[in-house]
Short mmCIF file of C-alpha atoms in Angstrom, two decimals:
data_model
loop_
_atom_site.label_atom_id
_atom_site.label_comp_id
_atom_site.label_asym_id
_atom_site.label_seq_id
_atom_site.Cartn_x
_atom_site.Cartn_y
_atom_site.Cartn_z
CA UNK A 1 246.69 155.42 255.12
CA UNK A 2 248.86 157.42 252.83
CA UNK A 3 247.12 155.66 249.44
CA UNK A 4 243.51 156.99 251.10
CA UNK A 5 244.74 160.24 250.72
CA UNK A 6 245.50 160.14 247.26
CA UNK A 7 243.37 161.03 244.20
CA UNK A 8 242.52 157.98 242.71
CA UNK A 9 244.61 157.25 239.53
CA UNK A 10 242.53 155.63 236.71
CA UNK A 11 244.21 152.26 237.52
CA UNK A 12 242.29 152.52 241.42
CA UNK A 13 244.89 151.82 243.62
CA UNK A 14 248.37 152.54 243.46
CA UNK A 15 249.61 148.39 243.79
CA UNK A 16 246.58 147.72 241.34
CA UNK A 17 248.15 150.27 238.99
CA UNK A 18 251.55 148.48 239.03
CA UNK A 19 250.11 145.01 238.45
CA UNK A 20 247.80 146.04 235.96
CA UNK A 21 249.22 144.42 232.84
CA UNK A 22 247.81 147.00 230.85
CA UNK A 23 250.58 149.60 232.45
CA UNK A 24 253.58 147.23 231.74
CA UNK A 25 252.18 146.44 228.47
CA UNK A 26 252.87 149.84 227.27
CA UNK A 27 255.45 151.36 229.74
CA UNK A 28 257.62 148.85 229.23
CA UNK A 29 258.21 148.92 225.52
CA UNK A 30 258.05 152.70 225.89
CA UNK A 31 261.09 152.40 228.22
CA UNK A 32 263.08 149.96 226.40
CA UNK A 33 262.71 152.44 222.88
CA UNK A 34 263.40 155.90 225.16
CA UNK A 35 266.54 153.19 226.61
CA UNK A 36 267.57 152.74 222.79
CA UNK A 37 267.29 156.70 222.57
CA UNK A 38 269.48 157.75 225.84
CA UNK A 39 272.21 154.97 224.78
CA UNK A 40 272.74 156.95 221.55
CA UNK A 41 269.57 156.48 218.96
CA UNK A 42 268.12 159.64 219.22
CA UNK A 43 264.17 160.26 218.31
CA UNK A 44 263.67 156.70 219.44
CA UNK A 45 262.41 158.40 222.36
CA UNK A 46 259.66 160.27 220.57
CA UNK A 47 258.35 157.09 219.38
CA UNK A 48 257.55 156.00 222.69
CA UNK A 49 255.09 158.50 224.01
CA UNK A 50 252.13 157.40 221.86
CA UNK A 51 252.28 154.02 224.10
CA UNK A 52 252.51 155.25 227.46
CA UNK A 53 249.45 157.64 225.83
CA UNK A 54 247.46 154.43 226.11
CA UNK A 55 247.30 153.86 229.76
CA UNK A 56 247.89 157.25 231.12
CA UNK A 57 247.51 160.62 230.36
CA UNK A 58 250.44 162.71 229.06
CA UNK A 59 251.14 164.96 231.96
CA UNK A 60 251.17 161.78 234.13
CA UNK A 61 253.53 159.71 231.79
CA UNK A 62 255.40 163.38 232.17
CA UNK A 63 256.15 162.69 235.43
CA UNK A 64 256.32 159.07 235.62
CA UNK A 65 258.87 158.93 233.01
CA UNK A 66 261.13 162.13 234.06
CA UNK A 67 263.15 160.12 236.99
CA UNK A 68 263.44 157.04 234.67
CA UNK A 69 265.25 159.10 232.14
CA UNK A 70 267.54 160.77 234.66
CA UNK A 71 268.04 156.98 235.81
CA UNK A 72 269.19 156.46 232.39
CA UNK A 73 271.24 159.78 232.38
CA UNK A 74 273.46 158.37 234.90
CA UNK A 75 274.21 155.48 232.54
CA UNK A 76 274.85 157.75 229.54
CA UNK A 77 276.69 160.08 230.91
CA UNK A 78 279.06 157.62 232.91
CA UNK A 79 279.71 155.60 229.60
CA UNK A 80 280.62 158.53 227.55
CA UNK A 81 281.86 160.49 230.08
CA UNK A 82 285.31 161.30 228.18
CA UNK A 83 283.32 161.42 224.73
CA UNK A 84 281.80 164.85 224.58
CA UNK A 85 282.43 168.05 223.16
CA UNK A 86 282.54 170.93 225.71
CA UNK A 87 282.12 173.95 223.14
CA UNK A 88 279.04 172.48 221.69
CA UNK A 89 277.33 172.12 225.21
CA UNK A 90 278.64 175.40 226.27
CA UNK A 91 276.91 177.34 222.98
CA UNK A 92 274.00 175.07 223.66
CA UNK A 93 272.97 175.29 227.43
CA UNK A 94 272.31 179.17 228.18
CA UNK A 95 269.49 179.14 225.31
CA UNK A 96 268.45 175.58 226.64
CA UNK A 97 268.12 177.07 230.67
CA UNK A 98 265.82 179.68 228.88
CA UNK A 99 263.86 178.09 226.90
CA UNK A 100 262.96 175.87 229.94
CA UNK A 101 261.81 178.95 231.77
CA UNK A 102 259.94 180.39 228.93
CA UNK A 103 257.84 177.09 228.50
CA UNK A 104 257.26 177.16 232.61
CA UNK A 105 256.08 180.59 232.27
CA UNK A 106 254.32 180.29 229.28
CA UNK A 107 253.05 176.75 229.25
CA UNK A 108 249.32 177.33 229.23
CA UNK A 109 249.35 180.17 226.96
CA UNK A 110 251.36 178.26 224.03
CA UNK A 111 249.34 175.74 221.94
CA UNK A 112 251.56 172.66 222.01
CA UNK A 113 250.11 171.64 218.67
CA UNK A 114 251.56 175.05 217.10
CA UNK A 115 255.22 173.80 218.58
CA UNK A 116 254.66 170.01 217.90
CA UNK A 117 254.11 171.00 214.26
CA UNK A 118 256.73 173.38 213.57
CA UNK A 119 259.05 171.31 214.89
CA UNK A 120 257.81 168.26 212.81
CA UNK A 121 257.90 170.22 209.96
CA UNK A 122 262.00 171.45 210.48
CA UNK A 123 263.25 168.08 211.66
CA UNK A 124 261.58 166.42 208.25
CA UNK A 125 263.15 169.07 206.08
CA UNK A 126 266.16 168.80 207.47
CA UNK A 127 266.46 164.87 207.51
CA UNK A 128 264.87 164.43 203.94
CA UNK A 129 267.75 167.44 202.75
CA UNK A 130 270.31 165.45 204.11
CA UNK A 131 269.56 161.65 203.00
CA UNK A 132 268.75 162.57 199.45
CA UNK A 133 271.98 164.37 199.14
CA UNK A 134 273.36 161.16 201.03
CA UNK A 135 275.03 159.43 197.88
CA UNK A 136 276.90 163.41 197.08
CA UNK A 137 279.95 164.48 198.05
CA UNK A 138 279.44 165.48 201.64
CA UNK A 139 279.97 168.98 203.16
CA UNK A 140 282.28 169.80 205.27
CA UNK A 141 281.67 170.20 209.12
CA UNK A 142 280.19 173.16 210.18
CA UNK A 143 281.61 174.83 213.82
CA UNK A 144 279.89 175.20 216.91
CA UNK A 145 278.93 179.25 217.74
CA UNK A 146 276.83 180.56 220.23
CA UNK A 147 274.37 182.68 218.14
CA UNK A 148 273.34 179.18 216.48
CA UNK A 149 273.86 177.24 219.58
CA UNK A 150 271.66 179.72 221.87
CA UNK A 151 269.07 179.34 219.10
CA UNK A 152 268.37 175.90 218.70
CA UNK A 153 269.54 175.19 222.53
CA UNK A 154 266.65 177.37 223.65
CA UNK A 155 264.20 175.82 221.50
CA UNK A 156 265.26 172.40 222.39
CA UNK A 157 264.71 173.63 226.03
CA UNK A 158 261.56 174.89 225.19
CA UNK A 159 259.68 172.09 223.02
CA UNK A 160 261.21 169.30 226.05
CA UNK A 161 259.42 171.99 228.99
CA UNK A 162 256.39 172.42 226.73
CA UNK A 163 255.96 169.15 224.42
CA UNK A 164 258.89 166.78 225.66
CA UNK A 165 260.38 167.16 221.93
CA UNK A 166 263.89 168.73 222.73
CA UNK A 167 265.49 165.76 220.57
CA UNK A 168 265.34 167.08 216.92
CA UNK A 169 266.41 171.03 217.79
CA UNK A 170 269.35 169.14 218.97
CA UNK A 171 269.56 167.12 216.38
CA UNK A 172 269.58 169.79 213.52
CA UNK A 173 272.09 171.61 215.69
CA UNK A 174 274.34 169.04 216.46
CA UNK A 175 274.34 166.72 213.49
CA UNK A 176 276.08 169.44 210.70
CA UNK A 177 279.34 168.96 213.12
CA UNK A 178 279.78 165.78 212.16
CA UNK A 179 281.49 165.11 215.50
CA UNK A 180 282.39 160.96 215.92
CA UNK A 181 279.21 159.24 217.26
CA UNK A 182 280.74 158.95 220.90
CA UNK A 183 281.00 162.36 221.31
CA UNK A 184 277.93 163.11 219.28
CA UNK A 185 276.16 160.68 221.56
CA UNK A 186 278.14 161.83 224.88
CA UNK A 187 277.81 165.37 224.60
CA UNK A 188 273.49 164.88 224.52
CA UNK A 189 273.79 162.43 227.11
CA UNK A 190 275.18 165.41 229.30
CA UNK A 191 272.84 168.28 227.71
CA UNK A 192 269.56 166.46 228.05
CA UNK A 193 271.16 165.17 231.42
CA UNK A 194 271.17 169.03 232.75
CA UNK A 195 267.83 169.70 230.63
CA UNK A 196 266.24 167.03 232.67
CA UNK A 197 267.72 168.24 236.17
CA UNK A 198 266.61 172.09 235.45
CA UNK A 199 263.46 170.51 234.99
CA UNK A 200 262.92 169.14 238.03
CA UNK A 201 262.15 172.04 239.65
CA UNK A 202 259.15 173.62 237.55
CA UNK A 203 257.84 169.60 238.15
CA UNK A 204 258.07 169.78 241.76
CA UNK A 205 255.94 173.44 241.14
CA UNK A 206 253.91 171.65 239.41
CA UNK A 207 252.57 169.45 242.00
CA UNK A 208 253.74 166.43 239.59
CA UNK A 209 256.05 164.14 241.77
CA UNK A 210 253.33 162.42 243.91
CA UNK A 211 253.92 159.09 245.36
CA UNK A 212 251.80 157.20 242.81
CA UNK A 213 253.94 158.27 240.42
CA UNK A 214 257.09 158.02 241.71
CA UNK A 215 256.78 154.13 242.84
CA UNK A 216 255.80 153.81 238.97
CA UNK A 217 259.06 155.11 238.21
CA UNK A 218 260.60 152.98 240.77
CA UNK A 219 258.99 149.90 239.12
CA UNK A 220 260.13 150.79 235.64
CA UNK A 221 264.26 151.57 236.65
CA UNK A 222 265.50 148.23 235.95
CA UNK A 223 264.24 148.20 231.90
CA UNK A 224 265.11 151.64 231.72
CA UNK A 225 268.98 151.06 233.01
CA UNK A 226 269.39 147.52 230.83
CA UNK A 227 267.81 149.45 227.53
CA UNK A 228 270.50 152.19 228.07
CA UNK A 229 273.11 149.78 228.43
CA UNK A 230 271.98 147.89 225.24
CA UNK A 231 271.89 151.23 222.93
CA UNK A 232 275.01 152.10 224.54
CA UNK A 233 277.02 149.06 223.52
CA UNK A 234 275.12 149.23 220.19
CA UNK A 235 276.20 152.70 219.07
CA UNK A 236 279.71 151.55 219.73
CA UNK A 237 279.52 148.29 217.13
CA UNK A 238 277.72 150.86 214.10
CA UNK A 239 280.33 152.42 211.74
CA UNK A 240 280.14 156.30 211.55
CA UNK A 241 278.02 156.41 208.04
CA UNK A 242 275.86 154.11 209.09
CA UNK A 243 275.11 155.73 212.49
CA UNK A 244 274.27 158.89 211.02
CA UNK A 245 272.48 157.25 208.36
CA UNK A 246 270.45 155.85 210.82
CA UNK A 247 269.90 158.89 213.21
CA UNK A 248 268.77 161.19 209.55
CA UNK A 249 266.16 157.89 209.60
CA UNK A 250 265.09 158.62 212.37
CA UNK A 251 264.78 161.73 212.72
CA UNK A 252 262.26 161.86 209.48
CA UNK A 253 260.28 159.52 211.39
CA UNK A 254 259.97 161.23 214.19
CA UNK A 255 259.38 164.71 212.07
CA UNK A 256 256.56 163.21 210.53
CA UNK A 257 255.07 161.80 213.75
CA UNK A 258 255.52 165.22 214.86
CA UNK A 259 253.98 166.95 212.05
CA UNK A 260 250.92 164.57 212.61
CA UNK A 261 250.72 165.00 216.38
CA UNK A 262 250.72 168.99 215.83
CA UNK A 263 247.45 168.89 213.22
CA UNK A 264 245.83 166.79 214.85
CA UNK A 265 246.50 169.16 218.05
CA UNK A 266 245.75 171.74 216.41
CA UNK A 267 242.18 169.95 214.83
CA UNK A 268 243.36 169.91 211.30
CA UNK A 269 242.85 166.39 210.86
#
């Protein structure tokens, strides 16, 4: 009785939806990458919405994916749990909680292609400045403050309420403090793990948690907690210049994705 009263998704039913191999095709990979990026790869994540793009739309992969990747909080923030840096989160989360409820309030007023792109655009001059200069002598740490932190934690807020990009404003924030790559890891495990609980609220508003797509997310819980578990352990065996090597990597990859995804939102290509 109950799946009569839903809208019908585009799969028909909801068990024709789940065996579909079509949905798995894509939602699994897209799970295992966003996985690789919760156990301490960051921007892997990024990489994965194009596939679930393919089978659903982007404000249902929204809410299919959002209790798979507080499944996968739970893993990251239990295995780093003493790896994390409590300044950083504290000059981070006030401008992250607003930026949230700026993109609730202002989410069909702001052109996401506009924020995709400048976003793109930052993350790729910031990764390309920092792998050219790779082989220099390297600078020294900057410091955590709050006018710096409220900055880029409210547009990290923001671009994951409006786009689902809060990864790179993070990133450009976080990755100057050269912290070890536990705590660099542990302390986003627990910001995006808060980021993604504020956010459940403006979902429920939202209308988004219906019972389609929450037995998707159900379905999808045991790749998302083994992919964690993987980029956990996998972060622990990379030395530090590697690690950040590879996190500069991909963050230009996921800057230029970006920077494509916002022209072509906003018809430029």
């Amino acid at each position: 009785m109950i799946w009569r009263k839903r809208r019908p998704s585009p799969f028909g039913p909801l068990p024709i939806m789940l065996l579909d191999p079509a949905f798995f095709a894509a939602m699994v990979p897209a799970v295992i990458l966003m996985g690789l990026s919760k156990g301490g790869f960051s921007g892997l994540g990024l990489l994965s919405l194009p596939l679930m793009a393919q089978v659903v739309s982007p404000v249902t992969a929204a809410a299919i994916m959002l209790p798979v990747l507080m499944s996968q909080d739970v893993v990251t923030v239990w295995s780093y749990r003493r790896d994390f840096d409590r300044r950083t989160l504290a000059t981070l989360l006030p401008g992250a909680a607003l930026g949230i409820f700026a993109g609730y309030l202002l989410a069909a007023r702001v052109a996401d292609g506009a924020v995709v792109l400048a976003i793109g655009l930052i993350s790729v001059v910031f990764a390309l400045r920092n792998l050219v200069s790779g082989g220099k002598a390297e600078r020294p740490p900057t410091r955590s403050n709050y006018p710096q932190g409220t900055f880029w934690g409210a547009l990290s807020g923001f671009t994951s309420m409006i786009a689902h990009a809060g990864g790179p404003p993070y990133q450009i924030y976080t990755m100057p403090l050269r912290l070890p790559p536990a705590v660099f890891v542990g302390t986003g495990a627990i910001f995006f793990a808060l980021i993604n609980v504020i956010k459940v609220f403006p979902y429920i508003a939202l209308g988004q948690f219906t019972t389609a797509n929450l037995t998707a997310s159900l379905a999808l819980l045991p790749v998302a907690i083994v992919s964690t578990m993987a980029g956990v352990w996998l972060v622990r065996k990379v030395p530090v210049k590697r690690f950040y090597r590879i996190i500069y990597s991909l963050l230009l990859l996921v800057g230029l994705k970006l920077t494509y995804d916002g022209l072509k939102g906003l018809h430029w290509l």
